[in-house]
PDB file of C-alpha atoms in Angstrom:
ATOM      1  CA  MET A   1     -31.262 -78.502 -26.515  1.00 63.00           C
ATOM      2  CA  SER A   2     -30.183 -75.201 -28.068  1.00 76.00           C
ATOM      3  CA  ARG A   3     -26.498 -74.262 -27.689  1.00 83.00           C
ATOM      4  CA  THR A   4     -27.340 -70.611 -27.146  1.00 86.00           C
ATOM      5  CA  ASN A   5     -30.473 -68.588 -26.488  1.00 88.00           C
ATOM      6  CA  PHE A   6     -32.214 -65.373 -27.467  1.00 90.00           C
ATOM      7  CA  ASP A   7     -31.363 -63.477 -24.257  1.00 91.00           C
ATOM      8  CA  THR A   8     -27.640 -64.284 -24.418  1.00 91.00           C
ATOM      9  CA  LEU A   9     -27.418 -63.058 -28.001  1.00 92.00           C
ATOM     10  CA  LEU A  10     -29.459 -59.961 -27.149  1.00 92.00           C
ATOM     11  CA  GLU A  11     -27.149 -59.018 -24.254  1.00 92.00           C
ATOM     12  CA  ALA A  12     -24.111 -59.442 -26.511  1.00 91.00           C
ATOM     13  CA  GLY A  13     -25.595 -57.058 -29.099  1.00 91.00           C
ATOM     14  CA  CYS A  14     -25.786 -59.685 -31.852  1.00 93.00           C
ATOM     15  CA  HIS A  15     -28.994 -58.075 -33.170  1.00 91.00           C
ATOM     16  CA  PHE A  16     -27.421 -54.795 -34.297  1.00 92.00           C
ATOM     17  CA  GLY A  17     -26.987 -54.632 -38.053  1.00 91.00           C
ATOM     18  CA  HIS A  18     -25.609 -51.850 -40.264  1.00 90.00           C
ATOM     19  CA  LEU A  19     -27.252 -48.661 -41.481  1.00 90.00           C
ATOM     20  CA  LYS A  20     -30.245 -49.221 -43.708  1.00 90.00           C
ATOM     21  CA  ARG A  21     -28.559 -47.554 -46.677  1.00 90.00           C
ATOM     22  CA  LYS A  22     -25.648 -50.043 -46.471  1.00 89.00           C
ATOM     23  CA  TRP A  23     -27.730 -53.202 -46.439  1.00 90.00           C
ATOM     24  CA  ASN A  24     -27.456 -56.119 -48.850  1.00 91.00           C
ATOM     25  CA  PRO A  25     -30.926 -57.183 -50.117  1.00 91.00           C
ATOM     26  CA  SER A  26     -29.856 -60.837 -49.904  1.00 91.00           C
ATOM     27  CA  MET A  27     -29.943 -60.499 -46.107  1.00 92.00           C
ATOM     28  CA  ALA A  28     -33.649 -59.586 -46.113  1.00 92.00           C
ATOM     29  CA  PRO A  29     -34.800 -63.011 -44.757  1.00 92.00           C
ATOM     30  CA  TYR A  30     -32.679 -62.505 -41.630  1.00 93.00           C
ATOM     31  CA  ILE A  31     -33.735 -58.902 -40.866  1.00 93.00           C
ATOM     32  CA  PHE A  32     -36.460 -58.434 -38.252  1.00 90.00           C
ATOM     33  CA  MET A  33     -37.076 -54.692 -38.526  1.00 90.00           C
ATOM     34  CA  GLU A  34     -35.487 -51.272 -39.014  1.00 89.00           C
ATOM     35  CA  ARG A  35     -35.124 -48.814 -36.133  1.00 89.00           C
ATOM     36  CA  ASN A  36     -33.543 -45.341 -36.240  1.00 89.00           C
ATOM     37  CA  GLY A  37     -32.065 -46.100 -39.636  1.00 90.00           C
ATOM     38  CA  ILE A  38     -30.383 -49.316 -38.430  1.00 92.00           C
ATOM     39  CA  HIS A  39     -31.438 -52.839 -39.369  1.00 94.00           C
ATOM     40  CA  ILE A  40     -32.230 -55.250 -36.505  1.00 94.00           C
ATOM     41  CA  ILE A  41     -31.350 -58.917 -37.060  1.00 94.00           C
ATOM     42  CA  ASP A  42     -33.907 -61.616 -36.192  1.00 93.00           C
ATOM     43  CA  LEU A  43     -32.196 -63.430 -33.297  1.00 93.00           C
ATOM     44  CA  HIS A  44     -34.607 -66.367 -33.406  1.00 93.00           C
ATOM     45  CA  LYS A  45     -33.132 -67.230 -36.794  1.00 94.00           C
ATOM     46  CA  THR A  46     -29.627 -66.618 -35.444  1.00 94.00           C
ATOM     47  CA  VAL A  47     -30.197 -69.163 -32.650  1.00 94.00           C
ATOM     48  CA  ALA A  48     -31.341 -71.771 -35.200  1.00 93.00           C
ATOM     49  CA  LYS A  49     -28.391 -71.049 -37.503  1.00 94.00           C
ATOM     50  CA  VAL A  50     -25.861 -71.237 -34.652  1.00 94.00           C
ATOM     51  CA  ASP A  51     -27.207 -74.681 -33.694  1.00 93.00           C
ATOM     52  CA  GLU A  52     -27.044 -75.846 -37.305  1.00 94.00           C
ATOM     53  CA  ALA A  53     -23.452 -74.630 -37.729  1.00 94.00           C
ATOM     54  CA  ALA A  54     -22.389 -76.041 -34.334  1.00 94.00           C
ATOM     55  CA  ASP A  55     -23.694 -79.513 -35.195  1.00 94.00           C
ATOM     56  CA  ALA A  56     -21.829 -79.500 -38.518  1.00 94.00           C
ATOM     57  CA  LEU A  57     -18.608 -78.305 -36.858  1.00 94.00           C
ATOM     58  CA  LYS A  58     -18.954 -81.022 -34.210  1.00 93.00           C
ATOM     59  CA  GLN A  59     -19.046 -83.717 -36.891  1.00 94.00           C
ATOM     60  CA  ILE A  60     -15.993 -82.240 -38.633  1.00 94.00           C
ATOM     61  CA  ALA A  61     -14.025 -82.189 -35.372  1.00 93.00           C
ATOM     62  CA  LYS A  62     -15.210 -85.703 -34.491  1.00 92.00           C
ATOM     63  CA  SER A  63     -13.877 -87.016 -37.816  1.00 92.00           C
ATOM     64  CA  GLY A  64     -10.433 -85.609 -36.977  1.00 90.00           C
ATOM     65  CA  LYS A  65     -10.445 -82.899 -39.646  1.00 92.00           C
ATOM     66  CA  LYS A  66      -9.352 -79.273 -39.300  1.00 93.00           C
ATOM     67  CA  VAL A  67     -11.371 -76.045 -39.435  1.00 94.00           C
ATOM     68  CA  LEU A  68      -9.466 -72.877 -40.343  1.00 94.00           C
ATOM     69  CA  PHE A  69     -10.656 -69.763 -38.488  1.00 95.00           C
ATOM     70  CA  VAL A  70     -10.187 -66.448 -40.313  1.00 94.00           C
ATOM     71  CA  ALA A  71     -10.551 -63.012 -38.698  1.00 92.00           C
ATOM     72  CA  THR A  72      -8.245 -60.134 -39.618  1.00 91.00           C
ATOM     73  CA  LYS A  73     -10.406 -57.340 -38.199  1.00 90.00           C
ATOM     74  CA  LYS A  74      -9.169 -55.745 -35.001  1.00 90.00           C
ATOM     75  CA  GLN A  75     -12.281 -56.461 -32.895  1.00 88.00           C
ATOM     76  CA  ALA A  76     -12.185 -60.232 -33.492  1.00 91.00           C
ATOM     77  CA  LYS A  77      -8.448 -61.065 -33.647  1.00 90.00           C
ATOM     78  CA  GLN A  78      -7.790 -61.896 -30.015  1.00 91.00           C
ATOM     79  CA  VAL A  79     -11.082 -63.715 -29.447  1.00 93.00           C
ATOM     80  CA  VAL A  80     -10.620 -65.920 -32.499  1.00 93.00           C
ATOM     81  CA  ALA A  81      -7.017 -66.753 -31.572  1.00 92.00           C
ATOM     82  CA  GLU A  82      -8.060 -67.833 -28.057  1.00 92.00           C
ATOM     83  CA  LYS A  83     -11.105 -69.853 -29.109  1.00 92.00           C
ATOM     84  CA  ALA A  84      -9.375 -71.610 -32.021  1.00 92.00           C
ATOM     85  CA  ALA A  85      -6.372 -72.487 -29.857  1.00 91.00           C
ATOM     86  CA  SER A  86      -8.695 -73.938 -27.188  1.00 91.00           C
ATOM     87  CA  VAL A  87      -9.878 -76.617 -29.652  1.00 92.00           C
ATOM     88  CA  ASN A  88      -6.451 -76.990 -31.309  1.00 91.00           C
ATOM     89  CA  MET A  89      -7.533 -75.536 -34.656  1.00 92.00           C
ATOM     90  CA  PRO A  90      -5.478 -73.319 -37.024  1.00 92.00           C
ATOM     91  CA  TYR A  91      -6.330 -69.649 -37.473  1.00 93.00           C
ATOM     92  CA  VAL A  92      -5.359 -66.563 -39.464  1.00 92.00           C
ATOM     93  CA  ILE A  93      -5.610 -63.227 -37.662  1.00 91.00           C
ATOM     94  CA  GLU A  94      -3.102 -61.191 -39.668  1.00 87.00           C
ATOM     95  CA  ARG A  95      -3.302 -60.389 -43.374  1.00 86.00           C
ATOM     96  CA  TRP A  96      -4.768 -63.248 -45.414  1.00 90.00           C
ATOM     97  CA  PRO A  97      -1.929 -64.610 -47.597  1.00 86.00           C
ATOM     98  CA  GLY A  98      -3.354 -64.625 -51.118  1.00 84.00           C
ATOM     99  CA  GLY A  99      -3.472 -68.137 -52.555  1.00 87.00           C
ATOM    100  CA  MET A 100      -3.247 -69.759 -49.150  1.00 90.00           C
ATOM    101  CA  LEU A 101      -5.798 -72.383 -50.181  1.00 92.00           C
ATOM    102  CA  THR A 102      -5.528 -72.385 -53.967  1.00 92.00           C
ATOM    103  CA  ASN A 103      -1.706 -72.376 -53.842  1.00 91.00           C
ATOM    104  CA  PHE A 104      -1.293 -74.368 -50.638  1.00 91.00           C
ATOM    105  CA  PRO A 105       2.003 -76.141 -51.576  1.00 91.00           C
ATOM    106  CA  THR A 106       3.784 -72.765 -51.792  1.00 89.00           C
ATOM    107  CA  ILE A 107       2.470 -71.795 -48.355  1.00 88.00           C
ATOM    108  CA  ARG A 108       3.747 -75.109 -46.979  1.00 88.00           C
ATOM    109  CA  LYS A 109       7.187 -74.317 -48.397  1.00 89.00           C
ATOM    110  CA  ALA A 110       7.211 -71.043 -46.455  1.00 87.00           C
ATOM    111  CA  VAL A 111       6.255 -72.906 -43.265  1.00 86.00           C
ATOM    112  CA  LYS A 112       9.042 -75.456 -43.871  1.00 88.00           C
ATOM    113  CA  LYS A 113      11.468 -72.586 -44.401  1.00 88.00           C
ATOM    114  CA  MET A 114      10.539 -71.279 -40.965  1.00 85.00           C
ATOM    115  CA  ALA A 115      11.227 -74.730 -39.472  1.00 84.00           C
ATOM    116  CA  THR A 116      14.566 -74.898 -41.303  1.00 87.00           C
ATOM    117  CA  ILE A 117      15.651 -71.542 -39.878  1.00 85.00           C
ATOM    118  CA  ASP A 118      14.835 -72.818 -36.368  1.00 83.00           C
ATOM    119  CA  LYS A 119      16.800 -76.020 -36.962  1.00 85.00           C
ATOM    120  CA  LEU A 120      19.889 -74.224 -38.298  1.00 82.00           C
ATOM    121  CA  THR A 121      19.738 -71.723 -35.435  1.00 81.00           C
ATOM    122  CA  ASN A 122      19.620 -74.473 -32.819  1.00 82.00           C
ATOM    123  CA  ASP A 123      22.472 -76.558 -34.259  1.00 82.00           C
ATOM    124  CA  GLY A 124      24.819 -73.539 -34.399  1.00 77.00           C
ATOM    125  CA  THR A 125      25.042 -73.240 -38.196  1.00 78.00           C
ATOM    126  CA  TYR A 126      24.322 -69.513 -38.034  1.00 78.00           C
ATOM    127  CA  SER A 127      26.950 -68.857 -35.375  1.00 77.00           C
ATOM    128  CA  ASN A 128      29.583 -68.199 -38.054  1.00 79.00           C
ATOM    129  CA  LEU A 129      27.492 -65.563 -39.852  1.00 81.00           C
ATOM    130  CA  SER A 130      27.913 -61.845 -39.387  1.00 85.00           C
ATOM    131  CA  LYS A 131      25.539 -59.905 -37.132  1.00 85.00           C
ATOM    132  CA  ARG A 132      23.922 -58.297 -40.154  1.00 88.00           C
ATOM    133  CA  GLU A 133      23.104 -61.665 -41.751  1.00 86.00           C
ATOM    134  CA  VAL A 134      21.788 -63.077 -38.485  1.00 85.00           C
ATOM    135  CA  LEU A 135      19.576 -60.010 -38.043  1.00 89.00           C
ATOM    136  CA  GLN A 136      18.177 -60.390 -41.556  1.00 90.00           C
ATOM    137  CA  ILE A 137      17.391 -64.062 -40.954  1.00 88.00           C
ATOM    138  CA  SER A 138      15.767 -63.236 -37.585  1.00 87.00           C
ATOM    139  CA  ARG A 139      13.569 -60.595 -39.198  1.00 91.00           C
ATOM    140  CA  GLN A 140      12.557 -63.023 -41.939  1.00 88.00           C
ATOM    141  CA  ARG A 141      11.708 -65.653 -39.314  1.00 86.00           C
ATOM    142  CA  ALA A 142       9.627 -63.162 -37.305  1.00 87.00           C
ATOM    143  CA  LYS A 143       7.727 -62.083 -40.418  1.00 86.00           C
ATOM    144  CA  LEU A 144       6.946 -65.692 -41.367  1.00 84.00           C
ATOM    145  CA  ASP A 145       5.874 -66.496 -37.815  1.00 84.00           C
ATOM    146  CA  LYS A 146       3.516 -63.507 -37.676  1.00 83.00           C
ATOM    147  CA  THR A 147       1.808 -64.499 -40.912  1.00 80.00           C
ATOM    148  CA  LEU A 148       1.994 -68.297 -40.859  1.00 82.00           C
ATOM    149  CA  GLY A 149       2.861 -69.273 -37.284  1.00 77.00           C
ATOM    150  CA  SER A 150      -0.688 -70.259 -36.404  1.00 82.00           C
ATOM    151  CA  ILE A 151      -0.966 -72.663 -39.373  1.00 86.00           C
ATOM    152  CA  ALA A 152       2.415 -74.365 -38.889  1.00 83.00           C
ATOM    153  CA  ASP A 153       0.646 -77.646 -37.996  1.00 81.00           C
ATOM    154  CA  LEU A 154      -1.751 -77.500 -40.969  1.00 86.00           C
ATOM    155  CA  THR A 155      -0.235 -80.179 -43.234  1.00 86.00           C
ATOM    156  CA  ARG A 156      -3.186 -80.395 -45.625  1.00 90.00           C
ATOM    157  CA  LEU A 157      -6.077 -78.238 -46.798  1.00 92.00           C
ATOM    158  CA  PRO A 158      -8.665 -77.568 -44.060  1.00 93.00           C
ATOM    159  CA  SER A 159     -12.032 -79.301 -44.287  1.00 93.00           C
ATOM    160  CA  ALA A 160     -13.913 -76.067 -43.539  1.00 95.00           C
ATOM    161  CA  LEU A 161     -13.442 -72.316 -43.129  1.00 95.00           C
ATOM    162  CA  PHE A 162     -14.957 -70.263 -40.297  1.00 95.00           C
ATOM    163  CA  VAL A 163     -14.973 -66.596 -41.285  1.00 95.00           C
ATOM    164  CA  ILE A 164     -15.746 -63.484 -39.257  1.00 92.00           C
ATOM    165  CA  ASP A 165     -17.059 -60.778 -41.635  1.00 90.00           C
ATOM    166  CA  VAL A 166     -17.348 -62.489 -45.029  1.00 92.00           C
ATOM    167  CA  MET A 167     -17.156 -59.139 -46.828  1.00 92.00           C
ATOM    168  CA  LYS A 168     -13.748 -58.242 -45.405  1.00 92.00           C
ATOM    169  CA  GLU A 169     -12.461 -61.803 -45.914  1.00 92.00           C
ATOM    170  CA  ASN A 170     -13.925 -62.122 -49.415  1.00 93.00           C
ATOM    171  CA  ILE A 171     -10.649 -63.452 -50.881  1.00 94.00           C
ATOM    172  CA  ALA A 172     -10.593 -66.334 -48.402  1.00 94.00           C
ATOM    173  CA  VAL A 173     -14.255 -67.098 -49.110  1.00 94.00           C
ATOM    174  CA  ARG A 174     -13.669 -67.094 -52.886  1.00 94.00           C
ATOM    175  CA  GLU A 175     -10.705 -69.452 -52.556  1.00 95.00           C
ATOM    176  CA  ALA A 176     -12.760 -71.847 -50.413  1.00 95.00           C
ATOM    177  CA  ASN A 177     -15.648 -71.719 -52.903  1.00 94.00           C
ATOM    178  CA  ARG A 178     -13.283 -72.485 -55.747  1.00 94.00           C
ATOM    179  CA  LEU A 179     -11.960 -75.588 -53.977  1.00 94.00           C
ATOM    180  CA  GLY A 180     -15.357 -76.726 -52.709  1.00 94.00           C
ATOM    181  CA  ILE A 181     -14.464 -76.176 -49.046  1.00 95.00           C
ATOM    182  CA  PRO A 182     -17.586 -75.428 -46.947  1.00 95.00           C
ATOM    183  CA  VAL A 183     -17.663 -71.922 -45.436  1.00 95.00           C
ATOM    184  CA  PHE A 184     -19.123 -71.046 -42.020  1.00 96.00           C
ATOM    185  CA  GLY A 185     -19.538 -67.308 -41.581  1.00 94.00           C
ATOM    186  CA  ILE A 186     -20.870 -64.630 -39.250  1.00 94.00           C
ATOM    187  CA  VAL A 187     -22.771 -62.492 -41.743  1.00 94.00           C
ATOM    188  CA  ASP A 188     -23.905 -58.921 -41.049  1.00 93.00           C
ATOM    189  CA  THR A 189     -26.653 -57.023 -42.890  1.00 93.00           C
ATOM    190  CA  ASN A 190     -24.157 -55.412 -45.299  1.00 92.00           C
ATOM    191  CA  SER A 191     -22.712 -58.755 -46.519  1.00 92.00           C
ATOM    192  CA  ASP A 192     -23.666 -61.222 -49.230  1.00 91.00           C
ATOM    193  CA  PRO A 193     -24.612 -64.631 -47.765  1.00 92.00           C
ATOM    194  CA  SER A 194     -24.829 -66.390 -51.141  1.00 92.00           C
ATOM    195  CA  ASN A 195     -21.225 -67.673 -51.013  1.00 92.00           C
ATOM    196  CA  VAL A 196     -21.509 -68.952 -47.436  1.00 94.00           C
ATOM    197  CA  ASP A 197     -22.675 -72.538 -46.814  1.00 93.00           C
ATOM    198  CA  PHE A 198     -23.563 -72.038 -43.128  1.00 95.00           C
ATOM    199  CA  VAL A 199     -24.824 -68.493 -42.576  1.00 95.00           C
ATOM    200  CA  ILE A 200     -24.898 -67.137 -39.010  1.00 95.00           C
ATOM    201  CA  PRO A 201     -26.710 -63.769 -39.200  1.00 95.00           C
ATOM    202  CA  ALA A 202     -25.268 -61.554 -36.451  1.00 93.00           C
ATOM    203  CA  ASN A 203     -23.310 -58.426 -35.654  1.00 92.00           C
ATOM    204  CA  ASP A 204     -19.718 -59.066 -36.805  1.00 90.00           C
ATOM    205  CA  ASP A 205     -18.292 -55.773 -35.501  1.00 90.00           C
ATOM    206  CA  ALA A 206     -18.743 -56.282 -31.742  1.00 91.00           C
ATOM    207  CA  THR A 207     -16.209 -58.384 -29.839  1.00 92.00           C
ATOM    208  CA  LYS A 208     -18.866 -59.671 -27.430  1.00 94.00           C
ATOM    209  CA  SER A 209     -21.126 -60.760 -30.284  1.00 93.00           C
ATOM    210  CA  VAL A 210     -18.321 -62.718 -31.972  1.00 93.00           C
ATOM    211  CA  GLU A 211     -17.275 -64.251 -28.629  1.00 93.00           C
ATOM    212  CA  VAL A 212     -20.765 -65.549 -27.787  1.00 94.00           C
ATOM    213  CA  ILE A 213     -21.147 -67.255 -31.169  1.00 94.00           C
ATOM    214  CA  LEU A 214     -17.636 -68.728 -31.068  1.00 94.00           C
ATOM    215  CA  ASP A 215     -18.287 -70.029 -27.541  1.00 93.00           C
ATOM    216  CA  ALA A 216     -21.225 -72.093 -28.798  1.00 93.00           C
ATOM    217  CA  CYS A 217     -19.407 -73.366 -31.897  1.00 93.00           C
ATOM    218  CA  CYS A 218     -16.131 -74.193 -30.126  1.00 93.00           C
ATOM    219  CA  ALA A 219     -18.011 -75.964 -27.314  1.00 93.00           C
ATOM    220  CA  ALA A 220     -19.602 -78.206 -29.950  1.00 93.00           C
ATOM    221  CA  MET A 221     -16.201 -78.878 -31.513  1.00 94.00           C
ATOM    222  CA  ALA A 222     -14.763 -79.742 -28.097  1.00 93.00           C
ATOM    223  CA  GLU A 223     -17.590 -82.272 -27.662  1.00 93.00           C
ATOM    224  CA  GLY A 224     -16.738 -83.784 -31.034  1.00 93.00           C
ATOM    225  CA  LEU A 225     -13.066 -84.113 -30.070  1.00 93.00           C
ATOM    226  CA  GLU A 226     -13.987 -85.769 -26.749  1.00 93.00           C
ATOM    227  CA  GLU A 227     -16.284 -88.245 -28.502  1.00 91.00           C
ATOM    228  CA  ARG A 228     -13.517 -89.039 -30.993  1.00 91.00           C
ATOM    229  CA  LYS A 229     -11.099 -89.668 -28.112  1.00 91.00           C
ATOM    230  CA  ALA A 230     -13.619 -91.915 -26.326  1.00 91.00           C
ATOM    231  CA  GLU A 231     -14.283 -93.922 -29.497  1.00 89.00           C
ATOM    232  CA  LYS A 232     -10.542 -94.346 -30.029  1.00 87.00           C
ATOM    233  CA  VAL A 233     -10.135 -95.711 -26.479  1.00 88.00           C
ATOM    234  CA  ASP A 234     -13.048 -98.127 -27.027  1.00 85.00           C
ATOM    235  CA  MET A 235     -11.549 -99.351 -30.307  1.00 86.00           C
ATOM    236  CA  GLU A 236      -8.159 -99.911 -28.687  1.00 84.00           C
ATOM    237  CA  ALA A 237      -9.802-101.826 -25.849  1.00 84.00           C
ATOM    238  CA  ALA A 238     -11.740-103.950 -28.332  1.00 80.00           C
ATOM    239  CA  GLY A 239      -8.522-104.585 -30.272  1.00 75.00           C
ATOM    240  CA  GLU A 240      -6.763-105.810 -27.127  1.00 68.00           C
ATOM    241  CA  ASN A 241      -9.640-108.094 -26.123  1.00 63.00           C
ATOM    242  CA  ALA A 242      -9.904-109.703 -29.569  1.00 54.00           C
ATOM    243  CA  PRO A 243      -6.453-111.406 -29.475  1.00 58.00           C
ATOM    244  CA  LYS A 244      -7.166-112.637 -25.910  1.00 58.00           C
ATOM    245  CA  ALA A 245     -10.445-114.196 -27.029  1.00 54.00           C
ATOM    246  CA  ALA A 246      -8.759-115.790 -30.050  1.00 53.00           C
ATOM    247  CA  LYS A 247      -5.975-117.164 -27.854  1.00 57.00           C
ATOM    248  CA  LYS A 248      -8.502-118.596 -25.383  1.00 60.00           C
ATOM    249  CA  LYS A 249     -10.417-120.200 -28.229  1.00 62.00           C
ATOM    250  CA  ALA A 250      -7.241-121.751 -29.674  1.00 59.00           C
ATOM    251  CA  THR A 251      -6.252-123.089 -26.226  1.00 59.00           C
ATOM    252  CA  LYS A 252      -9.706-124.638 -25.780  1.00 59.00           C
ATOM    253  CA  ALA A 253      -9.447-126.219 -29.232  1.00 60.00           C
ATOM    254  CA  ARG A 254      -6.060-127.748 -28.337  1.00 60.00           C
ATOM    255  CA  MET A 255      -7.461-129.090 -25.049  1.00 57.00           C
ATOM    256  CA  ASP A 256     -10.472-130.607 -26.824  1.00 60.00           C
ATOM    257  CA  LYS A 257      -8.173-132.261 -29.342  1.00 62.00           C
ATOM    258  CA  ALA A 258      -5.929-133.617 -26.568  1.00 57.00           C
ATOM    259  CA  GLU A 259      -8.946-135.064 -24.745  1.00 60.00           C
ATOM    260  CA  GLU A 260     -10.210-136.636 -27.971  1.00 60.00           C
ATOM    261  CA  ASP A 261      -6.798-138.217 -28.643  1.00 62.00           C
ATOM    262  CA  ALA A 262      -6.680-139.574 -25.078  1.00 56.00           C
ATOM    263  CA  ILE A 263     -10.150-141.137 -25.413  1.00 54.00           C
ATOM    264  CA  ASN A 264      -9.236-142.712 -28.761  1.00 57.00           C
ATOM    265  CA  ALA A 265      -6.019-144.083 -27.276  1.00 55.00           C
ATOM    266  CA  SER A 266      -7.877-145.638 -24.328  1.00 58.00           C
ATOM    267  CA  LYS A 267     -10.424-147.183 -26.693  1.00 52.00           C
ATOM    268  CA  ALA A 268      -7.642-148.618 -28.851  1.00 51.00           C
ATOM    269  CA  ALA A 269      -5.891-150.051 -25.765  1.00 55.00           C
ATOM    270  CA  ALA A 270      -9.129-151.656 -24.553  1.00 54.00           C
ATOM    271  CA  PHE A 271      -9.771-153.159 -28.000  1.00 47.00           C
ATOM    272  CA  MET A 272      -6.227-154.569 -28.183  1.00 52.00           C
ATOM    273  CA  SER A 273      -6.473-156.144 -24.723  1.00 54.00           C
ATOM    274  CA  LYS A 274      -9.818-157.705 -25.655  1.00 50.00           C
ATOM    275  CA  ASP A 275      -8.293-159.244 -28.803  1.00 49.00           C
ATOM    276  CA  GLU A 276      -5.413-160.673 -26.751  1.00 51.00           C
ATOM    277  CA  GLU A 277      -7.833-162.283 -24.251  1.00 49.00           C
ATOM    278  CA  GLU A 278      -9.839-163.907 -27.050  1.00 51.00           C
ATOM    279  CA  ALA A 279      -6.639-165.211 -28.618  1.00 48.00           C
TER     280      ALA A 279
END
């Protein structure tokens, strides 16, 4: 069953592309027609691509890996933050920190610095500093939190990137390509889809359009997380039952051995008594 449908995408305005003069020829396979100088995206292909991307994202979530959502444009910031948080995934909605993927250890140092500031603030180490120094540290902490707060729990490179507007986030896409990280992207008619592994042709400028697509993808990821949780419970249950079965088997073996020894002893006693009678 499809995760979204033609009518839902149509109502959200996913079919509106950019002006004809701004188009990228590589998007030709996904363009249905041109009307009043604006390209119209083929939503039948969008539905198929959303399903394809959702299935791939579900498998990534089910395997326990992370998907990094990237959207620094004003229209998509809030929606992406809400949807990514709902499936416990990291996201970047402020300026993309250059080298975030290709120079990940340095980014982790900045995140650890933020944690260190929190620790020293809580244990009273900064209580002896002047107001000016405390203010400087607070400003530094706020700046780090704004840029890196949403990826504080990202301890290793993400397994995939989900990008809104691949043209605006071209640095992030290039870094992912360089490291071989698969890229999922909402691609409009003015963008180049060649660097995106899972292309979702749709309007990337409308909040409603982005929200509808993210709803379908995040719902699939939530399913993957639930399946992972269910499998974990089943494995734990199987692990608990295995020792019980082994213990029962060992007990039965001991009982069988005890019965065998008792039978042998009775046979020996009968044999001895028979010998005594004959003597």
